[in-house]
PDB file of C-alpha atoms and ligand atoms in Angstrom:
ATOM      1  CA  MET A   1      30.425 -27.957 -56.798  1.00 88.00           C
ATOM      2  CA  ASN A   2      32.184 -24.637 -57.329  1.00 95.00           C
ATOM      3  CA  ALA A   3      33.646 -23.588 -60.689  1.00 95.00           C
ATOM      4  CA  GLN A   4      37.127 -24.933 -59.961  1.00 97.00           C
ATOM      5  CA  ASP A   5      35.734 -28.287 -58.784  1.00 97.00           C
ATOM      6  CA  LYS A   6      33.831 -28.631 -62.072  1.00 96.00           C
ATOM      7  CA  ILE A   7      37.008 -27.850 -64.044  1.00 97.00           C
ATOM      8  CA  THR A   8      39.033 -30.326 -61.997  1.00 98.00           C
ATOM      9  CA  ALA A   9      36.391 -33.039 -62.332  1.00 97.00           C
ATOM     10  CA  TYR A  10      36.319 -32.566 -66.102  1.00 96.00           C
ATOM     11  CA  TRP A  11      40.082 -32.974 -66.470  1.00 97.00           C
ATOM     12  CA  SER A  12      40.336 -35.894 -64.042  1.00 97.00           C
ATOM     13  CA  GLY A  13      37.718 -37.826 -66.007  1.00 95.00           C
ATOM     14  CA  HIS A  14      39.202 -36.874 -69.357  1.00 94.00           C
ATOM     15  CA  ALA A  15      42.795 -37.747 -68.400  1.00 96.00           C
ATOM     16  CA  PRO A  16      43.197 -41.188 -70.058  1.00 96.00           C
ATOM     17  CA  ALA A  17      41.733 -39.994 -73.381  1.00 93.00           C
ATOM     18  CA  TYR A  18      43.696 -36.737 -73.215  1.00 94.00           C
ATOM     19  CA  ASP A  19      46.917 -38.604 -72.591  1.00 95.00           C
ATOM     20  CA  ALA A  20      46.296 -41.100 -75.385  1.00 94.00           C
ATOM     21  CA  TYR A  21      45.742 -38.192 -77.758  1.00 93.00           C
ATOM     22  CA  GLN A  22      48.901 -36.384 -76.604  1.00 92.00           C
ATOM     23  CA  GLN A  23      50.906 -39.593 -77.096  1.00 93.00           C
ATOM     24  CA  ARG A  24      49.525 -40.542 -80.534  1.00 94.00           C
ATOM     25  CA  PRO A  25      52.250 -42.872 -81.840  1.00 95.00           C
ATOM     26  CA  GLU A  26      52.126 -41.595 -85.417  1.00 95.00           C
ATOM     27  CA  ARG A  27      52.894 -38.036 -84.276  1.00 95.00           C
ATOM     28  CA  LEU A  28      55.065 -38.730 -81.228  1.00 96.00           C
ATOM     29  CA  ALA A  29      58.572 -38.311 -82.685  1.00 97.00           C
ATOM     30  CA  ASP A  30      57.712 -35.167 -84.670  1.00 97.00           C
ATOM     31  CA  ASN A  31      55.796 -33.825 -81.717  1.00 96.00           C
ATOM     32  CA  THR A  32      58.623 -34.311 -79.226  1.00 97.00           C
ATOM     33  CA  ARG A  33      61.060 -32.635 -81.611  1.00 98.00           C
ATOM     34  CA  ALA A  34      58.785 -29.662 -82.221  1.00 98.00           C
ATOM     35  CA  TRP A  35      57.852 -29.086 -78.571  1.00 98.00           C
ATOM     36  CA  SER A  36      61.476 -29.458 -77.482  1.00 98.00           C
ATOM     37  CA  ALA A  37      62.284 -26.599 -79.849  1.00 98.00           C
ATOM     38  CA  VAL A  38      59.389 -24.518 -78.505  1.00 98.00           C
ATOM     39  CA  TRP A  39      60.569 -24.840 -74.908  1.00 98.00           C
ATOM     40  CA  ARG A  40      64.255 -24.383 -75.842  1.00 98.00           C
ATOM     41  CA  ASP A  41      63.373 -21.164 -77.653  1.00 97.00           C
ATOM     42  CA  ALA A  42      61.274 -19.983 -74.723  1.00 97.00           C
ATOM     43  CA  LEU A  43      63.651 -20.808 -71.854  1.00 97.00           C
ATOM     44  CA  GLY A  44      67.088 -20.887 -73.483  1.00 95.00           C
ATOM     45  CA  GLU A  45      69.917 -23.379 -72.979  1.00 93.00           C
ATOM     46  CA  GLU A  46      70.638 -22.686 -69.283  1.00 95.00           C
ATOM     47  CA  LYS A  47      69.329 -25.471 -67.016  1.00 96.00           C
ATOM     48  CA  ARG A  48      66.679 -24.053 -64.709  1.00 97.00           C
ATOM     49  CA  ASP A  49      64.362 -24.892 -61.818  1.00 98.00           C
ATOM     50  CA  VAL A  50      61.006 -24.882 -63.613  1.00 98.00           C
ATOM     51  CA  LEU A  51      57.470 -25.033 -62.227  1.00 98.00           C
ATOM     52  CA  ASP A  52      54.942 -26.330 -64.771  1.00 98.00           C
ATOM     53  CA  VAL A  53      51.523 -25.156 -63.561  1.00 98.00           C
ATOM     54  CA  GLY A  54      48.413 -27.026 -64.681  1.00 98.00           C
ATOM     55  CA  THR A  55      50.809 -29.726 -65.810  1.00 98.00           C
ATOM     56  CA  GLY A  56      48.038 -32.163 -66.712  1.00 98.00           C
ATOM     57  CA  THR A  57      49.545 -35.408 -67.975  1.00 98.00           C
ATOM     58  CA  GLY A  58      52.965 -33.762 -67.773  1.00 98.00           C
ATOM     59  CA  HIS A  59      53.502 -33.119 -71.480  1.00 98.00           C
ATOM     60  CA  ALA A  60      55.518 -29.914 -71.074  1.00 98.00           C
ATOM     61  CA  ALA A  61      57.102 -31.113 -67.817  1.00 98.00           C
ATOM     62  CA  MET A  62      58.479 -34.282 -69.433  1.00 98.00           C
ATOM     63  CA  ILE A  63      59.954 -32.375 -72.368  1.00 98.00           C
ATOM     64  CA  LEU A  64      61.469 -29.729 -70.092  1.00 98.00           C
ATOM     65  CA  ALA A  65      63.044 -32.462 -67.937  1.00 98.00           C
ATOM     66  CA  ALA A  66      64.428 -34.171 -71.037  1.00 98.00           C
ATOM     67  CA  LEU A  67      66.025 -30.831 -71.951  1.00 98.00           C
ATOM     68  CA  GLY A  68      67.871 -30.962 -68.629  1.00 97.00           C
ATOM     69  CA  HIS A  69      65.735 -28.656 -66.504  1.00 98.00           C
ATOM     70  CA  ARG A  70      64.789 -29.584 -62.930  1.00 98.00           C
ATOM     71  CA  VAL A  71      61.004 -29.698 -63.153  1.00 98.00           C
ATOM     72  CA  THR A  72      58.110 -29.690 -60.709  1.00 98.00           C
ATOM     73  CA  GLY A  73      54.595 -30.055 -62.086  1.00 98.00           C
ATOM     74  CA  ILE A  74      51.395 -29.173 -60.234  1.00 98.00           C
ATOM     75  CA  ASP A  75      47.764 -29.784 -61.080  1.00 98.00           C
ATOM     76  CA  LEU A  76      44.511 -30.161 -59.147  1.00 98.00           C
ATOM     77  CA  ALA A  77      43.196 -33.124 -61.141  1.00 98.00           C
ATOM     78  CA  ASP A  78      44.150 -36.509 -59.650  1.00 98.00           C
ATOM     79  CA  GLY A  79      43.451 -38.275 -62.932  1.00 98.00           C
ATOM     80  CA  MET A  80      45.863 -36.043 -64.807  1.00 98.00           C
ATOM     81  CA  LEU A  81      48.537 -36.405 -62.111  1.00 98.00           C
ATOM     82  CA  ALA A  82      48.244 -40.212 -62.293  1.00 98.00           C
ATOM     83  CA  GLU A  83      49.066 -40.111 -66.022  1.00 97.00           C
ATOM     84  CA  ALA A  84      51.917 -37.657 -65.399  1.00 98.00           C
ATOM     85  CA  ARG A  85      53.460 -39.841 -62.686  1.00 98.00           C
ATOM     86  CA  ARG A  86      53.215 -42.870 -64.972  1.00 97.00           C
ATOM     87  CA  HIS A  87      55.301 -40.999 -67.556  1.00 97.00           C
ATOM     88  CA  ALA A  88      57.811 -39.751 -64.974  1.00 97.00           C
ATOM     89  CA  ALA A  89      58.398 -43.328 -63.800  1.00 97.00           C
ATOM     90  CA  THR A  90      59.742 -44.233 -67.247  1.00 96.00           C
ATOM     91  CA  VAL A  91      62.729 -41.837 -67.113  1.00 96.00           C
ATOM     92  CA  THR A  92      65.572 -40.865 -64.825  1.00 94.00           C
ATOM     93  CA  ALA A  93      65.656 -37.297 -63.490  1.00 91.00           C
ATOM     94  CA  GLY A  94      62.035 -36.873 -64.516  1.00 96.00           C
ATOM     95  CA  PRO A  95      59.697 -34.226 -63.120  1.00 98.00           C
ATOM     96  CA  GLU A  96      58.223 -34.359 -59.641  1.00 98.00           C
ATOM     97  CA  PHE A  97      54.443 -34.079 -59.691  1.00 98.00           C
ATOM     98  CA  MET A  98      52.247 -32.843 -56.865  1.00 98.00           C
ATOM     99  CA  GLN A  99      48.760 -31.567 -56.313  1.00 98.00           C
ATOM    100  CA  GLY A 100      48.537 -27.794 -56.265  1.00 98.00           C
ATOM    101  CA  ASP A 101      46.515 -24.804 -57.396  1.00 98.00           C
ATOM    102  CA  ALA A 102      47.982 -22.941 -60.365  1.00 98.00           C
ATOM    103  CA  VAL A 103      46.388 -19.719 -59.130  1.00 98.00           C
ATOM    104  CA  ALA A 104      48.246 -19.868 -55.806  1.00 98.00           C
ATOM    105  CA  PRO A 105      51.101 -22.389 -55.953  1.00 98.00           C
ATOM    106  CA  ASP A 106      52.264 -23.217 -52.450  1.00 98.00           C
ATOM    107  CA  PHE A 107      56.057 -22.730 -52.614  1.00 98.00           C
ATOM    108  CA  PRO A 108      58.427 -20.330 -50.832  1.00 98.00           C
ATOM    109  CA  PRO A 109      59.298 -17.099 -52.672  1.00 98.00           C
ATOM    110  CA  ALA A 110      62.158 -17.308 -55.182  1.00 98.00           C
ATOM    111  CA  SER A 111      61.899 -21.113 -55.540  1.00 98.00           C
ATOM    112  CA  PHE A 112      62.113 -21.228 -59.344  1.00 98.00           C
ATOM    113  CA  ASP A 113      63.847 -19.729 -62.383  1.00 98.00           C
ATOM    114  CA  ALA A 114      60.936 -20.248 -64.740  1.00 98.00           C
ATOM    115  CA  ILE A 115      57.211 -20.908 -64.753  1.00 98.00           C
ATOM    116  CA  ALA A 116      55.719 -22.817 -67.691  1.00 98.00           C
ATOM    117  CA  ALA A 117      52.034 -23.272 -68.471  1.00 98.00           C
ATOM    118  CA  ARG A 118      50.765 -24.954 -71.627  1.00 98.00           C
ATOM    119  CA  TYR A 119      47.036 -24.678 -72.452  1.00 98.00           C
ATOM    120  CA  VAL A 120      46.262 -23.376 -68.958  1.00 98.00           C
ATOM    121  CA  MET A 121      45.732 -19.596 -69.161  1.00 98.00           C
ATOM    122  CA  TRP A 122      42.353 -20.012 -70.869  1.00 98.00           C
ATOM    123  CA  THR A 123      41.053 -22.166 -68.008  1.00 98.00           C
ATOM    124  CA  LEU A 124      42.427 -20.111 -65.087  1.00 98.00           C
ATOM    125  CA  ARG A 125      39.801 -18.543 -62.876  1.00 95.00           C
ATOM    126  CA  GLU A 126      41.992 -15.571 -61.829  1.00 96.00           C
ATOM    127  CA  PRO A 127      44.816 -15.252 -64.358  1.00 98.00           C
ATOM    128  CA  GLU A 128      46.039 -11.893 -63.070  1.00 97.00           C
ATOM    129  CA  VAL A 129      46.258 -13.145 -59.482  1.00 97.00           C
ATOM    130  CA  ALA A 130      47.992 -16.271 -60.753  1.00 98.00           C
ATOM    131  CA  VAL A 131      50.655 -14.372 -62.694  1.00 98.00           C
ATOM    132  CA  ALA A 132      51.307 -12.091 -59.699  1.00 98.00           C
ATOM    133  CA  ASN A 133      51.783 -15.199 -57.533  1.00 98.00           C
ATOM    134  CA  TRP A 134      54.061 -16.812 -60.130  1.00 98.00           C
ATOM    135  CA  MET A 135      56.240 -13.703 -60.173  1.00 98.00           C
ATOM    136  CA  ARG A 136      56.805 -14.040 -56.428  1.00 98.00           C
ATOM    137  CA  LEU A 137      58.013 -17.611 -56.948  1.00 98.00           C
ATOM    138  CA  LEU A 138      60.664 -16.497 -59.418  1.00 98.00           C
ATOM    139  CA  ARG A 139      64.254 -15.534 -58.747  1.00 98.00           C
ATOM    140  CA  PRO A 140      65.757 -12.413 -60.347  1.00 97.00           C
ATOM    141  CA  GLY A 141      66.042 -12.935 -64.097  1.00 95.00           C
ATOM    142  CA  GLY A 142      63.142 -15.377 -63.998  1.00 98.00           C
ATOM    143  CA  ILE A 143      60.858 -16.022 -66.935  1.00 98.00           C
ATOM    144  CA  ILE A 144      57.205 -16.898 -67.392  1.00 98.00           C
ATOM    145  CA  ALA A 145      56.464 -18.849 -70.569  1.00 98.00           C
ATOM    146  CA  VAL A 146      52.900 -19.807 -71.413  1.00 98.00           C
ATOM    147  CA  VAL A 147      51.552 -21.501 -74.512  1.00 98.00           C
ATOM    148  CA  ASP A 148      47.942 -21.059 -75.479  1.00 98.00           C
ATOM    149  CA  SER A 149      45.501 -20.273 -78.260  1.00 97.00           C
ATOM    150  CA  THR A 150      42.042 -18.807 -78.714  1.00 96.00           C
ATOM    151  CA  TRP A 151      40.371 -22.192 -78.339  1.00 93.00           C
ATOM    152  CA  HIS A 152      36.776 -21.167 -77.698  1.00 92.00           C
ATOM    153  CA  THR A 153      35.965 -18.065 -79.710  1.00 91.00           C
ATOM    154  CA  GLY A 154      32.570 -19.647 -80.515  1.00 89.00           C
ATOM    155  CA  GLY A 155      31.815 -19.953 -76.788  1.00 90.00           C
ATOM    156  CA  LEU A 156      32.442 -22.777 -74.311  1.00 91.00           C
ATOM    157  CA  GLN A 157      28.971 -24.179 -74.919  1.00 87.00           C
ATOM    158  CA  ALA A 158      29.748 -24.771 -78.610  1.00 85.00           C
ATOM    159  CA  SER A 159      32.018 -27.694 -77.682  1.00 74.00           C
ATOM    160  CA  THR A 160      31.272 -31.356 -77.035  1.00 70.00           C
ATOM    161  CA  ASP A 161      28.600 -32.440 -74.548  1.00 80.00           C
ATOM    162  CA  ARG A 162      30.820 -33.663 -71.696  1.00 87.00           C
ATOM    163  CA  PHE A 163      33.037 -30.596 -71.959  1.00 90.00           C
ATOM    164  CA  ALA A 164      30.063 -28.217 -72.088  1.00 90.00           C
ATOM    165  CA  ALA A 165      28.409 -29.955 -69.127  1.00 91.00           C
ATOM    166  CA  HIS A 166      31.422 -29.124 -66.956  1.00 94.00           C
ATOM    167  CA  TYR A 167      32.376 -25.789 -68.532  1.00 94.00           C
ATOM    168  CA  ASP A 168      28.874 -24.442 -67.894  1.00 93.00           C
ATOM    169  CA  ALA A 169      27.701 -20.831 -67.551  1.00 92.00           C
ATOM    170  CA  GLU A 170      29.028 -20.542 -63.967  1.00 94.00           C
ATOM    171  CA  VAL A 171      32.463 -21.801 -65.006  1.00 95.00           C
ATOM    172  CA  GLY A 172      32.516 -19.605 -68.106  1.00 95.00           C
ATOM    173  CA  ALA A 173      31.770 -16.541 -65.985  1.00 95.00           C
ATOM    174  CA  ALA A 174      34.746 -17.405 -63.762  1.00 97.00           C
ATOM    175  CA  LEU A 175      37.263 -17.695 -66.623  1.00 97.00           C
ATOM    176  CA  PRO A 176      38.259 -14.289 -68.081  1.00 97.00           C
ATOM    177  CA  LEU A 177      40.337 -15.724 -70.962  1.00 98.00           C
ATOM    178  CA  ALA A 178      38.237 -18.769 -71.914  1.00 96.00           C
ATOM    179  CA  GLU A 179      36.416 -17.137 -74.835  1.00 95.00           C
ATOM    180  CA  ALA A 180      39.079 -14.546 -75.740  1.00 96.00           C
ATOM    181  CA  ALA A 181      39.171 -13.602 -79.417  1.00 96.00           C
ATOM    182  CA  SER A 182      42.880 -12.785 -79.473  1.00 97.00           C
ATOM    183  CA  ILE A 183      46.057 -14.053 -77.815  1.00 98.00           C
ATOM    184  CA  ASP A 184      46.729 -10.374 -77.099  1.00 98.00           C
ATOM    185  CA  ASP A 185      44.365 -10.731 -74.122  1.00 98.00           C
ATOM    186  CA  THR A 186      46.768 -13.290 -72.617  1.00 98.00           C
ATOM    187  CA  ALA A 187      49.782 -11.088 -73.337  1.00 98.00           C
ATOM    188  CA  ALA A 188      47.955  -8.176 -71.683  1.00 98.00           C
ATOM    189  CA  VAL A 189      47.601 -10.188 -68.472  1.00 98.00           C
ATOM    190  CA  LEU A 190      51.386 -10.696 -68.363  1.00 98.00           C
ATOM    191  CA  ASP A 191      51.923  -7.026 -69.203  1.00 97.00           C
ATOM    192  CA  ARG A 192      49.577  -5.736 -66.522  1.00 97.00           C
ATOM    193  CA  ALA A 193      51.250  -7.983 -63.937  1.00 96.00           C
ATOM    194  CA  GLY A 194      54.452  -6.016 -64.556  1.00 97.00           C
ATOM    195  CA  LEU A 195      56.479  -8.493 -66.587  1.00 98.00           C
ATOM    196  CA  THR A 196      58.889  -6.901 -69.045  1.00 97.00           C
ATOM    197  CA  ASP A 197      59.681  -7.829 -72.649  1.00 98.00           C
ATOM    198  CA  VAL A 198      56.335  -9.564 -73.099  1.00 98.00           C
ATOM    199  CA  THR A 199      56.626 -11.339 -76.446  1.00 98.00           C
ATOM    200  CA  VAL A 200      54.066 -13.290 -78.475  1.00 98.00           C
ATOM    201  CA  THR A 201      55.472 -15.926 -80.859  1.00 98.00           C
ATOM    202  CA  PRO A 202      53.243 -17.936 -83.217  1.00 98.00           C
ATOM    203  CA  LEU A 203      54.189 -21.619 -83.133  1.00 98.00           C
ATOM    204  CA  LEU A 204      54.338 -22.319 -86.859  1.00 98.00           C
ATOM    205  CA  ALA A 205      55.912 -25.768 -86.471  1.00 98.00           C
ATOM    206  CA  ILE A 206      53.052 -26.901 -84.234  1.00 98.00           C
ATOM    207  CA  TYR A 207      50.514 -25.549 -86.720  1.00 98.00           C
ATOM    208  CA  GLU A 208      52.220 -27.530 -89.484  1.00 97.00           C
ATOM    209  CA  LEU A 209      52.066 -30.715 -87.391  1.00 97.00           C
ATOM    210  CA  ASP A 210      48.355 -30.124 -86.806  1.00 96.00           C
ATOM    211  CA  GLU A 211      47.910 -29.783 -90.570  1.00 96.00           C
ATOM    212  CA  LYS A 212      49.931 -32.946 -91.202  1.00 96.00           C
ATOM    213  CA  TYR A 213      48.330 -35.175 -88.566  1.00 96.00           C
ATOM    214  CA  GLY A 214      44.964 -33.491 -87.962  1.00 93.00           C
ATOM    215  CA  VAL A 215      43.427 -32.435 -84.647  1.00 91.00           C
ATOM    216  CA  ALA A 216      40.921 -34.024 -82.287  1.00 83.00           C
ATOM    217  CA  PRO A 217      37.368 -34.635 -83.556  1.00 78.00           C
ATOM    218  CA  GLY A 218      35.254 -31.501 -83.111  1.00 76.00           C
ATOM    219  CA  HIS A 219      38.340 -29.263 -83.042  1.00 82.00           C
ATOM    220  CA  GLN A 220      39.749 -26.964 -85.715  1.00 88.00           C
ATOM    221  CA  ILE A 221      43.401 -26.285 -86.444  1.00 95.00           C
ATOM    222  CA  GLN A 222      44.327 -23.085 -84.651  1.00 96.00           C
ATOM    223  CA  MET A 223      47.527 -21.132 -84.335  1.00 98.00           C
ATOM    224  CA  GLN A 224      49.121 -21.608 -80.935  1.00 98.00           C
ATOM    225  CA  TYR A 225      51.392 -19.000 -79.375  1.00 98.00           C
ATOM    226  CA  ALA A 226      54.205 -18.854 -76.866  1.00 98.00           C
ATOM    227  CA  VAL A 227      53.820 -15.780 -74.670  1.00 98.00           C
ATOM    228  CA  THR A 228      56.859 -14.980 -72.573  1.00 98.00           C
ATOM    229  CA  GLY A 229      57.794 -12.272 -70.117  1.00 98.00           C
ATOM    230  CA  LEU A 230      60.609 -11.519 -67.684  1.00 98.00           C
ATOM    231  CA  VAL A 231      60.418 -10.490 -64.030  1.00 96.00           C
TER     232      VAL A 231
HETATM  233  C1  LIG B   1      44.089 -28.354 -71.255  1.00 81.08           C
HETATM  234  S1  LIG B   1      44.822 -29.128 -69.866  1.00 81.08           S
HETATM  235  C2  LIG B   1      46.551 -28.822 -70.195  1.00 81.08           C
HETATM  236  C3  LIG B   1      47.438 -29.839 -69.536  1.00 81.08           C
HETATM  237  C4  LIG B   1      48.933 -29.692 -69.822  1.00 81.08           C
HETATM  238  N1  LIG B   1      49.479 -28.424 -69.371  1.00 81.08           N
HETATM  239  C5  LIG B   1      49.263 -29.888 -71.295  1.00 81.08           C
HETATM  240  O1  LIG B   1      50.002 -29.076 -71.844  1.00 81.08           O
HETATM  241  O2  LIG B   1      48.810 -30.882 -71.882  1.00 81.08           O
HETATM  242  C6  LIG B   1      44.492 -27.956 -68.551  1.00 81.08           C
HETATM  243  C7  LIG B   1      45.000 -28.432 -67.197  1.00 81.08           C
HETATM  244  O3  LIG B   1      44.927 -27.358 -66.258  1.00 81.08           O
HETATM  245  C8  LIG B   1      44.554 -27.912 -65.013  1.00 81.08           C
HETATM  246  N2  LIG B   1      44.037 -26.829 -64.189  1.00 81.08           N
HETATM  247  C9  LIG B   1      42.998 -26.017 -64.433  1.00 81.08           C
HETATM  248  N3  LIG B   1      42.857 -25.117 -63.447  1.00 81.08           N
HETATM  249  C10 LIG B   1      43.840 -25.386 -62.556  1.00 81.08           C
HETATM  250  C11 LIG B   1      44.238 -24.813 -61.322  1.00 81.08           C
HETATM  251  N4  LIG B   1      43.609 -23.759 -60.804  1.00 81.08           N
HETATM  252  N5  LIG B   1      45.284 -25.341 -60.676  1.00 81.08           N
HETATM  253  C12 LIG B   1      45.946 -26.417 -61.178  1.00 81.08           C
HETATM  254  N6  LIG B   1      45.626 -27.000 -62.343  1.00 81.08           N
HETATM  255  C13 LIG B   1      44.589 -26.483 -63.018  1.00 81.08           C
HETATM  256  C14 LIG B   1      43.563 -28.973 -65.363  1.00 81.08           C
HETATM  257  O4  LIG B   1      43.364 -29.903 -64.318  1.00 81.08           O
HETATM  258  C15 LIG B   1      44.221 -29.586 -66.596  1.00 81.08           C
HETATM  259  O5  LIG B   1      45.098 -30.620 -66.230  1.00 81.08           O
END
């Protein structure tokens, strides 16, 4: 199994538990409100063609669609896509989900107005190649908006057993941002790719929700950031 296959296998197997956590009923209404504001701030009011890369269970994709954007979500993990499609089936004008590699999404140039990626940069094997490819998919005036944090400053192997078994030394070596100590490393990737107006925004409302409701066992509350840039 190569590094990407290990990553994909981890997320496929983890999909039901990940989705249940994302949909925690006690947090759901607050969460939807807060993330709607995050994506509205990042992408503005104009309705756009958005590609959500590494869409997972479709969390960002569903919120973007509810905001009126036309959304396509791609992921490599079948298990994650199954959860995402289950959510899409509950709404009208929901996202379309398909299998695809976030590093090299297979769409014609200038297919989208925006690329979104939540919690994906840290687990991308070639983030600079990915951002260059995303830029080619964007029309003039397009925007890239990623959300991430410094999840693994203590090292990938410090996490839970199943996670560490998949995110092993080979995978860690393939992921330049996985153990980054600062979100500035993510912003630098967008900068180096040639995006303009690269902006890092701490997501205070999400931090406050994490404080109010707590985070997953074995995790610590961490500031998350929106990092945006324009083509
Ligand atoms: C932490 S989850 C985030 C899921 C979702 N974006 C969210 O906000 O909940 C990371 C996701 O990235 C996906 N992923 C990792 N590398 C990928 C790649 N090269 N191409 C497509 N998806 C990828 C995984 O399968 C997983 O669904």
